[in-house]
Amino acid sequence: MAAVTWRQARCWCPSLLQVFRFPVAQVHLGRPTMRASQQDFENAMNQVKLLKQDPGNQVKLKLYALYKQATDGPCNVPKPGVFDLVNKAKWEAWNALGSLPKETARQNYVDLVSSLSPSSEASSQGTHGADEKVQESKDIVVSSEDGITKIMFNRPTKKNAITFQMYQDIMLALKNASTDNSAITVFTGAGDYYCSGNDLTNFTSAAGGMEEAASKGAVVLREFVNSFIDFPKPLVAVVNGPAVGISVTLLGLFDAVYASDKATFHTPFSHLGQSPEACSSYTFPRIMGSAKAAEVLLFGKKLTAREACAHGLVSEVFPESTFEKEVWTRLRAYAKLPPNSMRISKELIRKNEKEKLHEVNAEECTTLKARWLSDECINAIMNFVSRKAKLGRPQSS
Ligand SMILES: CCCCCCCCCCC/C=C/C(=O)SCCNC(=O)CCNC(=O)[C@H](O)C(C)(C)COP(=O)(O)OP(=O)(O)OC[C@H]1O[C@@H](n2cnc3c(N)ncnc32)[C@H](O)[C@@H]1OP(=O)(O)O
């Protein structure tokens, strides 16, 4: 329906940039709380007016929606009538942003404009077309095809362990995916593992002392998990092999989890002298019940894919031989569903617990920061780094 309306709108009004008339003078912004300042935002608005090439109606609608969200907040004006095609298309684009915070909308607006400017045309952030690589980074590969943005852990020689840079790349990928043309976003892993969790050398290789690394780690982790809590589109994990640590706990924030029958789910936090993250101290007991969650989070009990499915963490398990084919066929069909409807439904599902999730995330990060400085954790990491310990092997003291 939306596509038809938009096509009609294009015929009726070829120059939507004029129709949208970005009202620079009417901007009243609060104190910026994220990275894009008011000045960045205003600069971006001016940059839009200087664009040499028409960015296309889709992009203009997106700009309009982000601008309105950043300045007025969520759309709460009545929907224009069916024959008011242009305003209806604009309203729909704005309304689709749901409760996206003003600061995030402002940041996304600035990012979108910067991706349109000539200087960044050749940069890593491309426009999001079919089967297109949309983000170049060594260990996180982002591509877009058939309405699906795929974010792939791509460090198979290290079992896709997540480095500091990969945390940053994933946050950027999620931010881009939240406003690109795709309907759903999918995480998967390259090679035999889905992901072996946090790279245990993140802390040992960090510049500065442990104290500094722990403080930085807590900030990065909080921001990283927030980007999953706030992600507005359906988020799906295609778990192609074993998953460890944070790659497991994050699954509690996904909308669907499809697993190969060779996947396993392991959260060895006590073995590592650490504590749960990614809101799992809240999501896991809710998903699997407190008794099973305790086994998994306190005692590090590894779940098979079928066990994880029986306990509600996994949506469905597929035989390894047909896993990729079956799952991607299904996802391509899901990606054809009306995207606004999916976003709105997700928002309804998440709305009542978003605040709670942010609260839990903050508390888990504070707890982890202290854990990272504990002897238990430092010894466990040093044991791994010096190859004395690996999951499943007894730890030396
Ligand atoms: C400035 C600070 C910034 C910090 C940024 C934020 C921090 C947020 C932290 C959030 C908290 C997260 C917690 C977790 O995720 S806890 C879980 C951590 N993961 C592990 O404990 C797994 C450790 N790995 C293993 O036990 C085994 O490698 C594994 C069972 C996964 C596989 O064993 P296998 O025998 O099949 O393979 P190898 O051991 O030979 O592995 C191949 C190579 O990969 C390296 N590897 C694997 N996993 C990790 C890892 N998690 N971290 C670092 N390196 C890893 C392994 O060392 C091998 O490398 P080499 O070939 O060079 O020896």
Short mmCIF file of N, CA, C and O and ligand atoms in Angstrom, two decimals, residues 157-159 161 164 167 193 196-200 202-203 206 213 216-217 220-221 244-246 269 272 274 277 368 372 384 387 390-391, ligand 1:
data_model
loop_
_atom_site.label_atom_id
_atom_site.label_comp_id
_atom_site.label_asym_id
_atom_site.label_seq_id
_atom_site.Cartn_x
_atom_site.Cartn_y
_atom_site.Cartn_z
N THR A 157 38.96 -17.00 11.96
CA THR A 157 40.15 -17.63 12.56
C THR A 157 40.18 -17.45 14.07
O THR A 157 40.89 -18.16 14.77
N LYS A 158 39.45 -16.48 14.57
CA LYS A 158 39.37 -16.27 16.03
C LYS A 158 37.96 -16.59 16.52
O LYS A 158 37.49 -16.03 17.52
N LYS A 159 37.30 -17.45 15.79
CA LYS A 159 35.93 -17.86 16.15
C LYS A 159 34.99 -16.66 16.29
O LYS A 159 34.08 -16.65 17.11
N ALA A 161 35.46 -13.81 17.66
CA ALA A 161 35.53 -13.07 18.93
C ALA A 161 35.45 -11.56 18.63
O ALA A 161 36.01 -11.08 17.65
N PHE A 164 37.36 -4.65 20.22
CA PHE A 164 36.88 -3.30 20.53
C PHE A 164 36.36 -2.62 19.25
O PHE A 164 35.28 -2.04 19.24
N TYR A 167 32.92 -3.88 18.17
CA TYR A 167 31.79 -3.28 18.92
C TYR A 167 31.38 -1.97 18.24
O TYR A 167 30.20 -1.70 18.04
N TYR A 193 31.90 -20.94 13.69
CA TYR A 193 31.29 -20.36 14.90
C TYR A 193 30.30 -19.25 14.54
O TYR A 193 30.48 -18.57 13.53
N SER A 196 32.41 -16.24 19.41
CA SER A 196 32.93 -16.73 20.70
C SER A 196 32.92 -15.64 21.77
O SER A 196 33.65 -15.71 22.76
N GLY A 197 32.11 -14.61 21.57
CA GLY A 197 31.93 -13.59 22.62
C GLY A 197 33.01 -12.53 22.61
O GLY A 197 33.71 -12.33 21.60
N ASN A 198 33.12 -11.88 23.74
CA ASN A 198 34.10 -10.80 23.84
C ASN A 198 35.51 -11.34 23.59
O ASN A 198 35.87 -12.40 24.10
N ASP A 199 36.30 -10.61 22.81
CA ASP A 199 37.70 -11.00 22.63
C ASP A 199 38.41 -10.79 23.96
O ASP A 199 38.49 -9.65 24.47
N LEU A 200 38.90 -11.88 24.51
CA LEU A 200 39.47 -11.79 25.86
C LEU A 200 40.76 -10.98 25.91
O LEU A 200 41.24 -10.66 27.00
N ASN A 202 40.82 -8.00 24.64
CA ASN A 202 40.43 -6.58 24.63
C ASN A 202 41.03 -5.83 25.81
O ASN A 202 41.43 -4.68 25.70
N PHE A 203 41.03 -6.51 26.95
CA PHE A 203 41.51 -5.83 28.15
C PHE A 203 43.02 -5.88 28.27
O PHE A 203 43.66 -4.90 28.65
N ALA A 206 44.58 -3.35 25.93
CA ALA A 206 44.16 -1.94 26.01
C ALA A 206 45.29 -1.05 26.51
O ALA A 206 46.07 -1.47 27.38
N ALA A 213 40.89 0.64 31.38
CA ALA A 213 40.26 -0.25 30.40
C ALA A 213 38.87 -0.67 30.89
O ALA A 213 37.92 -0.73 30.09
N LYS A 216 36.44 2.22 30.41
CA LYS A 216 36.12 2.37 29.00
C LYS A 216 35.20 1.23 28.54
O LYS A 216 34.22 1.44 27.82
N GLY A 217 35.55 0.01 28.99
CA GLY A 217 34.75 -1.16 28.63
C GLY A 217 33.30 -1.00 29.06
O GLY A 217 32.38 -1.33 28.31
N VAL A 220 31.56 1.48 26.72
CA VAL A 220 31.33 0.89 25.38
C VAL A 220 30.22 -0.15 25.45
O VAL A 220 29.30 -0.18 24.62
N LEU A 221 30.29 -0.99 26.47
CA LEU A 221 29.29 -2.05 26.59
C LEU A 221 27.88 -1.48 26.75
O LEU A 221 26.93 -1.94 26.12
N VAL A 244 28.97 -17.95 22.22
CA VAL A 244 29.52 -17.85 23.58
C VAL A 244 29.34 -16.43 24.11
O VAL A 244 29.39 -15.45 23.34
N GLY A 245 29.16 -16.33 25.43
CA GLY A 245 29.20 -15.03 26.11
C GLY A 245 28.18 -14.04 25.60
O GLY A 245 26.99 -14.34 25.45
N ILE A 246 28.68 -12.85 25.29
CA ILE A 246 27.78 -11.76 24.93
C ILE A 246 26.97 -12.04 23.65
O ILE A 246 25.87 -11.52 23.49
N PHE A 269 30.15 -17.14 32.51
CA PHE A 269 30.55 -15.93 33.23
C PHE A 269 31.26 -16.24 34.54
O PHE A 269 32.23 -15.59 34.90
N LEU A 272 34.74 -17.19 34.18
CA LEU A 272 35.60 -16.05 33.81
C LEU A 272 35.64 -14.98 34.90
O LEU A 272 36.21 -13.90 34.70
N GLN A 274 33.24 -13.23 35.80
CA GLN A 274 32.45 -12.08 35.34
C GLN A 274 30.98 -12.23 35.75
O GLN A 274 30.64 -13.13 36.52
N GLU A 277 25.63 -9.88 31.13
CA GLU A 277 25.46 -8.57 30.49
C GLU A 277 24.33 -8.65 29.47
O GLU A 277 23.65 -9.68 29.35
N LEU A 368 29.79 -5.19 36.09
CA LEU A 368 30.88 -5.80 35.32
C LEU A 368 32.18 -5.03 35.45
O LEU A 368 33.26 -5.61 35.50
N TRP A 372 35.60 -6.86 36.31
CA TRP A 372 36.80 -6.87 35.48
C TRP A 372 38.05 -6.54 36.28
O TRP A 372 39.15 -6.89 35.88
N PHE A 384 43.55 -17.63 30.05
CA PHE A 384 43.18 -17.84 28.64
C PHE A 384 44.30 -17.35 27.73
O PHE A 384 44.73 -18.06 26.82
N ARG A 387 47.09 -19.47 27.48
CA ARG A 387 46.68 -20.79 26.98
C ARG A 387 46.55 -21.85 28.07
O ARG A 387 46.58 -23.03 27.79
N LYS A 390 40.80 -22.93 28.61
CA LYS A 390 39.90 -22.76 27.49
C LYS A 390 38.58 -23.27 28.01
O LYS A 390 38.53 -24.05 28.95
N LEU A 391 37.47 -22.86 27.45
CA LEU A 391 36.18 -23.32 27.93
C LEU A 391 36.14 -24.84 27.88
O LEU A 391 36.60 -25.44 26.91
C1 LIG B 1 39.26 -1.16 26.27
C2 LIG B 1 38.31 -2.26 26.52
C3 LIG B 1 37.25 -2.41 25.48
C4 LIG B 1 36.27 -3.47 25.86
C5 LIG B 1 35.08 -3.48 25.01
C6 LIG B 1 33.81 -3.84 25.70
C7 LIG B 1 33.86 -5.12 26.47
C8 LIG B 1 32.52 -5.72 26.60
C9 LIG B 1 32.60 -7.03 27.30
C10 LIG B 1 31.28 -7.66 27.41
C11 LIG B 1 31.30 -8.88 28.29
C12 LIG B 1 31.36 -10.08 27.47
C13 LIG B 1 31.58 -11.25 28.00
C14 LIG B 1 31.78 -12.46 27.18
O1 LIG B 1 31.56 -12.54 26.01
S1 LIG B 1 32.40 -13.76 28.06
C15 LIG B 1 32.86 -14.97 26.86
C16 LIG B 1 34.24 -14.75 26.36
N1 LIG B 1 34.63 -15.83 25.49
C17 LIG B 1 35.30 -16.92 25.89
O2 LIG B 1 35.58 -17.11 27.04
C18 LIG B 1 35.70 -17.91 24.82
C19 LIG B 1 37.18 -18.15 24.82
N2 LIG B 1 37.52 -19.09 23.78
C20 LIG B 1 37.56 -20.42 23.96
O3 LIG B 1 37.33 -20.92 25.02
C21 LIG B 1 37.90 -21.25 22.77
O4 LIG B 1 38.68 -20.51 21.90
C22 LIG B 1 36.64 -21.78 22.01
C23 LIG B 1 35.91 -22.82 22.89
C24 LIG B 1 35.69 -20.63 21.65
C25 LIG B 1 37.06 -22.47 20.71
O5 LIG B 1 38.00 -23.47 20.99
P1 LIG B 1 38.74 -24.23 19.77
O6 LIG B 1 39.69 -25.20 20.38
O7 LIG B 1 37.75 -24.76 18.82
O8 LIG B 1 39.52 -23.08 19.01
P2 LIG B 1 40.76 -22.21 19.52
O9 LIG B 1 40.71 -22.05 21.00
O10 LIG B 1 42.00 -22.76 18.96
O11 LIG B 1 40.40 -20.79 18.87
C26 LIG B 1 40.91 -20.38 17.63
C27 LIG B 1 41.55 -19.03 17.82
O12 LIG B 1 40.57 -18.11 18.24
C28 LIG B 1 40.98 -17.46 19.44
N3 LIG B 1 39.79 -17.13 20.23
C29 LIG B 1 38.66 -17.81 20.33
N4 LIG B 1 37.81 -17.21 21.14
C30 LIG B 1 38.41 -16.09 21.58
C31 LIG B 1 38.03 -15.04 22.45
N5 LIG B 1 36.82 -15.00 23.01
N6 LIG B 1 38.89 -14.06 22.68
C32 LIG B 1 40.10 -14.04 22.09
N7 LIG B 1 40.54 -15.03 21.24
C33 LIG B 1 39.68 -16.03 21.00
C34 LIG B 1 41.85 -18.48 20.11
O13 LIG B 1 42.68 -17.86 21.04
C35 LIG B 1 42.59 -19.05 18.93
O14 LIG B 1 43.57 -18.11 18.57
P3 LIG B 1 45.03 -18.59 18.08
O15 LIG B 1 44.78 -19.42 16.87
O16 LIG B 1 45.77 -17.33 17.83
O17 LIG B 1 45.57 -19.40 19.22
#
